[in-house]
Amino acid sequence: MFKCLIINGKPLPADLSPVMVPWWSFTKTVLAAAALCLVRDGRIGLDERVEEGPFTLRQLLNHQAGLADYSELKDYHAAVAAHHAPWPAEEMLQRLDASRLRYEPGAGWRYSNVGYLWVVRLIERVTGQSLEEALTQRVFRPLGLTRVQLAKTPEDLREVRPPSMATYHPGWVYHGLLVGPLCEAALLLDSLLAGRLLPSALLEDMQDAIVLGGPIPGRPWATPGYGLGLMVGGTNSGHRLVGHTGGGLGSVVAVYRCSQGDQVATCAVFSEGHDEGAVESEALTQLLGALSVDEKTE
């Protein structure tokens, strides 16, 4: 596993690995941050119906828009496994019958990558920029991140771990796939939650989570929940984690922040394989260890 740890805003020098990894669904946290910057700037309302459909931005960001998810399509998984070229987005939406809402917006919860495709289209429509330009201007540059990239072609994944990424087309991630050093993922989350991008009211909205049930076998969650582009919940250790897990072709990434008293730590962990629970548990172990050590050194 690769790990990066930040304690009270300071990265550990030994963890500043230049290895490039896919951010998978941690990309959703970045998209949510960019969309909330538009709310901050008065460009769109969080609870106003959007042009992309009969739902609000809040409902898109917290997976309450009533949309299905293309991971339900068996043909999708078969095409990815066979290294086919990605379907055009409109073809994917047609195969999924995506215009048919699965429930009334706000009346249920269903994880949906399609919802974040609509978030991307909203960002591009409101800003008049490409997604890459919008993310750079509103998130990466203000937070001092220089090596994050939006992967568009297989060539963009040549230096990205694991080696199996060389046969993958990032176009299969319809809301976009960010890649970058693991430490920049940790720095992004740490800076975001420290209030360096959004005002406190929007940060509170972002972390206001819908509780999604009880403990998940094999994972550290006791009370899992979902906010606006953030997984938020209590753990089996009694601590609260805020961040996001993502998994894709042969790897998992988990980026989380945790606090204890006045101490705050953020950890990003990346591992080859598919065991999300193991990667999340390692992130929690690293966080609790860092908070305990820092507390003892005071």
CSV table of N, CA and C in Angstrom, one decimal, residues 207-264:
chain,number,residue,atom,x,y,z
A,207,GLN,N,-20.9,18.4,4.7
A,207,GLN,CA,-20.8,17.3,5.6
A,207,GLN,C,-22.1,16.9,6.3
A,208,ASP,N,-23.2,17.5,5.9
A,208,ASP,CA,-24.5,17.1,6.5
A,208,ASP,C,-24.9,15.9,5.8
A,209,ALA,N,-24.7,14.8,6.5
A,209,ALA,CA,-24.8,13.5,5.8
A,209,ALA,C,-26.2,12.8,6.1
A,210,ILE,N,-26.6,12.1,5.0
A,210,ILE,CA,-27.8,11.2,5.2
A,210,ILE,C,-27.3,9.9,5.7
A,211,VAL,N,-27.8,9.4,6.9
A,211,VAL,CA,-27.3,8.1,7.4
A,211,VAL,C,-27.9,7.0,6.6
A,212,LEU,N,-27.1,6.1,6.3
A,212,LEU,CA,-27.5,5.0,5.3
A,212,LEU,C,-27.6,3.6,5.9
A,213,GLY,N,-27.7,3.5,7.2
A,213,GLY,CA,-27.8,2.2,7.9
A,213,GLY,C,-26.8,2.0,8.9
A,214,GLY,N,-26.6,0.7,9.3
A,214,GLY,CA,-25.7,0.3,10.3
A,214,GLY,C,-24.4,-0.2,9.8
A,215,PRO,N,-23.7,-1.0,10.6
A,215,PRO,CA,-22.4,-1.5,10.3
A,215,PRO,C,-22.3,-2.2,9.0
A,216,ILE,N,-21.2,-2.1,8.3
A,216,ILE,CA,-21.0,-2.8,7.0
A,216,ILE,C,-20.0,-3.9,7.2
A,217,PRO,N,-20.3,-5.1,7.0
A,217,PRO,CA,-19.4,-6.2,7.2
A,217,PRO,C,-18.1,-6.0,6.4
A,218,GLY,N,-16.9,-6.2,7.1
A,218,GLY,CA,-15.6,-6.1,6.4
A,218,GLY,C,-15.2,-4.6,6.2
A,219,ARG,N,-15.9,-3.7,6.7
A,219,ARG,CA,-15.5,-2.3,6.5
A,219,ARG,C,-15.6,-1.6,7.9
A,220,PRO,N,-14.9,-0.5,8.1
A,220,PRO,CA,-14.9,0.1,9.4
A,220,PRO,C,-16.1,1.0,9.8
A,221,TRP,N,-17.1,1.1,9.0
A,221,TRP,CA,-18.2,1.9,9.2
A,221,TRP,C,-19.2,1.3,10.2
A,222,ALA,N,-19.6,2.1,11.2
A,222,ALA,CA,-20.7,1.7,12.1
A,222,ALA,C,-22.0,2.4,11.7
A,223,THR,N,-21.9,3.7,11.3
A,223,THR,CA,-23.0,4.5,10.8
A,223,THR,C,-22.6,5.2,9.6
A,224,PRO,N,-22.6,4.5,8.4
A,224,PRO,CA,-22.2,5.1,7.2
A,224,PRO,C,-23.2,6.2,6.7
A,225,GLY,N,-22.7,7.2,6.1
A,225,GLY,CA,-23.6,8.2,5.6
A,225,GLY,C,-23.0,8.9,4.4
A,226,TYR,N,-23.8,9.8,3.7
A,226,TYR,CA,-23.3,10.5,2.5
A,226,TYR,C,-23.7,11.9,2.6
A,227,GLY,N,-22.8,12.8,2.4
A,227,GLY,CA,-23.1,14.3,2.3
A,227,GLY,C,-23.1,14.7,0.9
A,228,LEU,N,-22.4,15.9,0.6
A,228,LEU,CA,-22.4,16.4,-0.7
A,228,LEU,C,-21.0,16.1,-1.3
A,229,GLY,N,-20.9,14.9,-2.0
A,229,GLY,CA,-19.6,14.5,-2.5
A,229,GLY,C,-18.7,14.0,-1.5
A,230,LEU,N,-19.2,13.6,-0.3
A,230,LEU,CA,-18.4,13.1,0.8
A,230,LEU,C,-19.1,11.9,1.5
A,231,MET,N,-18.3,10.9,1.8
A,231,MET,CA,-18.7,9.8,2.6
A,231,MET,C,-18.4,10.3,4.1
A,232,VAL,N,-19.5,10.3,4.9
A,232,VAL,CA,-19.3,10.8,6.3
A,232,VAL,C,-20.0,9.8,7.2
A,233,GLY,N,-19.3,9.4,8.3
A,233,GLY,CA,-20.0,8.6,9.2
A,233,GLY,C,-19.1,8.2,10.4
A,234,GLY,N,-19.7,7.5,11.4
A,234,GLY,CA,-19.0,7.0,12.5
A,234,GLY,C,-18.4,5.6,12.2
A,235,THR,N,-17.3,5.4,12.9
A,235,THR,CA,-16.6,4.1,12.7
A,235,THR,C,-16.8,3.2,13.9
A,236,ASN,N,-16.3,2.0,13.7
A,236,ASN,CA,-16.4,1.0,14.8
A,236,ASN,C,-15.5,1.4,16.0
A,237,SER,N,-14.6,2.3,15.8
A,237,SER,CA,-13.7,2.8,16.9
A,237,SER,C,-14.4,4.0,17.6
A,238,GLY,N,-15.5,4.5,17.1
A,238,GLY,CA,-16.2,5.6,17.7
A,238,GLY,C,-15.8,7.0,17.1
A,239,HIS,N,-14.9,7.0,16.1
A,239,HIS,CA,-14.4,8.2,15.5
A,239,HIS,C,-15.3,8.5,14.2
A,240,ARG,N,-15.2,9.7,13.8
A,240,ARG,CA,-16.0,10.2,12.6
A,240,ARG,C,-15.0,10.4,11.5
A,241,LEU,N,-15.3,9.8,10.4
A,241,LEU,CA,-14.5,9.9,9.2
A,241,LEU,C,-15.2,10.8,8.1
A,242,VAL,N,-14.5,11.6,7.4
A,242,VAL,CA,-15.0,12.4,6.3
A,242,VAL,C,-14.1,12.3,5.2
A,243,GLY,N,-14.6,11.9,4.0
A,243,GLY,CA,-13.7,11.8,2.8
A,243,GLY,C,-14.4,11.0,1.7
A,244,HIS,N,-13.7,10.2,1.1
A,244,HIS,CA,-14.3,9.3,0.0
A,244,HIS,C,-13.4,8.1,-0.3
A,245,THR,N,-14.0,7.0,-0.6
A,245,THR,CA,-13.4,5.8,-1.1
A,245,THR,C,-13.7,5.7,-2.6
A,246,GLY,N,-12.8,5.2,-3.4
A,246,GLY,CA,-13.0,4.9,-4.8
A,246,GLY,C,-12.3,3.7,-5.2
A,247,GLY,N,-12.9,3.0,-6.1
A,247,GLY,CA,-12.3,1.7,-6.6
A,247,GLY,C,-12.6,1.6,-8.1
A,248,GLY,N,-11.7,1.0,-8.8
A,248,GLY,CA,-11.8,0.7,-10.2
A,248,GLY,C,-11.0,-0.4,-10.7
A,249,LEU,N,-10.5,-0.4,-11.9
A,249,LEU,CA,-9.7,-1.5,-12.4
A,249,LEU,C,-8.5,-1.8,-11.6
A,250,GLY,N,-8.6,-2.8,-10.7
A,250,GLY,CA,-7.4,-3.3,-10.0
A,250,GLY,C,-6.9,-2.5,-8.9
A,251,SER,N,-7.6,-1.5,-8.4
A,251,SER,CA,-7.1,-0.7,-7.3
A,251,SER,C,-8.2,0.0,-6.5
A,252,VAL,N,-7.8,0.5,-5.3
A,252,VAL,CA,-8.7,1.2,-4.4
A,252,VAL,C,-8.0,2.4,-3.8
A,253,VAL,N,-8.6,3.5,-3.7
A,253,VAL,CA,-8.1,4.6,-3.0
A,253,VAL,C,-9.1,5.1,-1.9
A,254,ALA,N,-8.6,5.5,-0.7
A,254,ALA,CA,-9.4,6.0,0.3
A,254,ALA,C,-8.7,7.2,0.9
A,255,VAL,N,-9.5,8.3,1.0
A,255,VAL,CA,-8.9,9.6,1.4
A,255,VAL,C,-9.8,10.1,2.5
A,256,TYR,N,-9.3,10.2,3.7
A,256,TYR,CA,-10.2,10.6,4.9
A,256,TYR,C,-9.5,11.5,5.8
A,257,ARG,N,-10.4,12.3,6.6
A,257,ARG,CA,-9.9,13.2,7.6
A,257,ARG,C,-10.6,12.8,8.9
A,258,CYS,N,-9.9,13.0,10.0
A,258,CYS,CA,-10.4,12.6,11.3
A,258,CYS,C,-9.9,13.5,12.3
A,259,SER,N,-10.6,13.8,13.4
A,259,SER,CA,-10.1,14.7,14.4
A,259,SER,C,-10.3,14.0,15.8
A,260,GLN,N,-9.5,14.5,16.7
A,260,GLN,CA,-9.6,14.1,18.1
A,260,GLN,C,-9.1,15.2,19.0
A,261,GLY,N,-10.0,15.8,19.7
A,261,GLY,CA,-9.7,17.0,20.5
A,261,GLY,C,-9.4,18.1,19.5
A,262,ASP,N,-8.2,18.8,19.8
A,262,ASP,CA,-7.7,19.8,18.9
A,262,ASP,C,-6.9,19.3,17.7
A,263,GLN,N,-6.7,18.0,17.7
A,263,GLN,CA,-5.8,17.5,16.6
A,263,GLN,C,-6.6,17.0,15.4
A,264,VAL,N,-6.0,17.2,14.3
A,264,VAL,CA,-6.7,16.8,13.0
A,264,VAL,C,-5.7,16.1,12.1
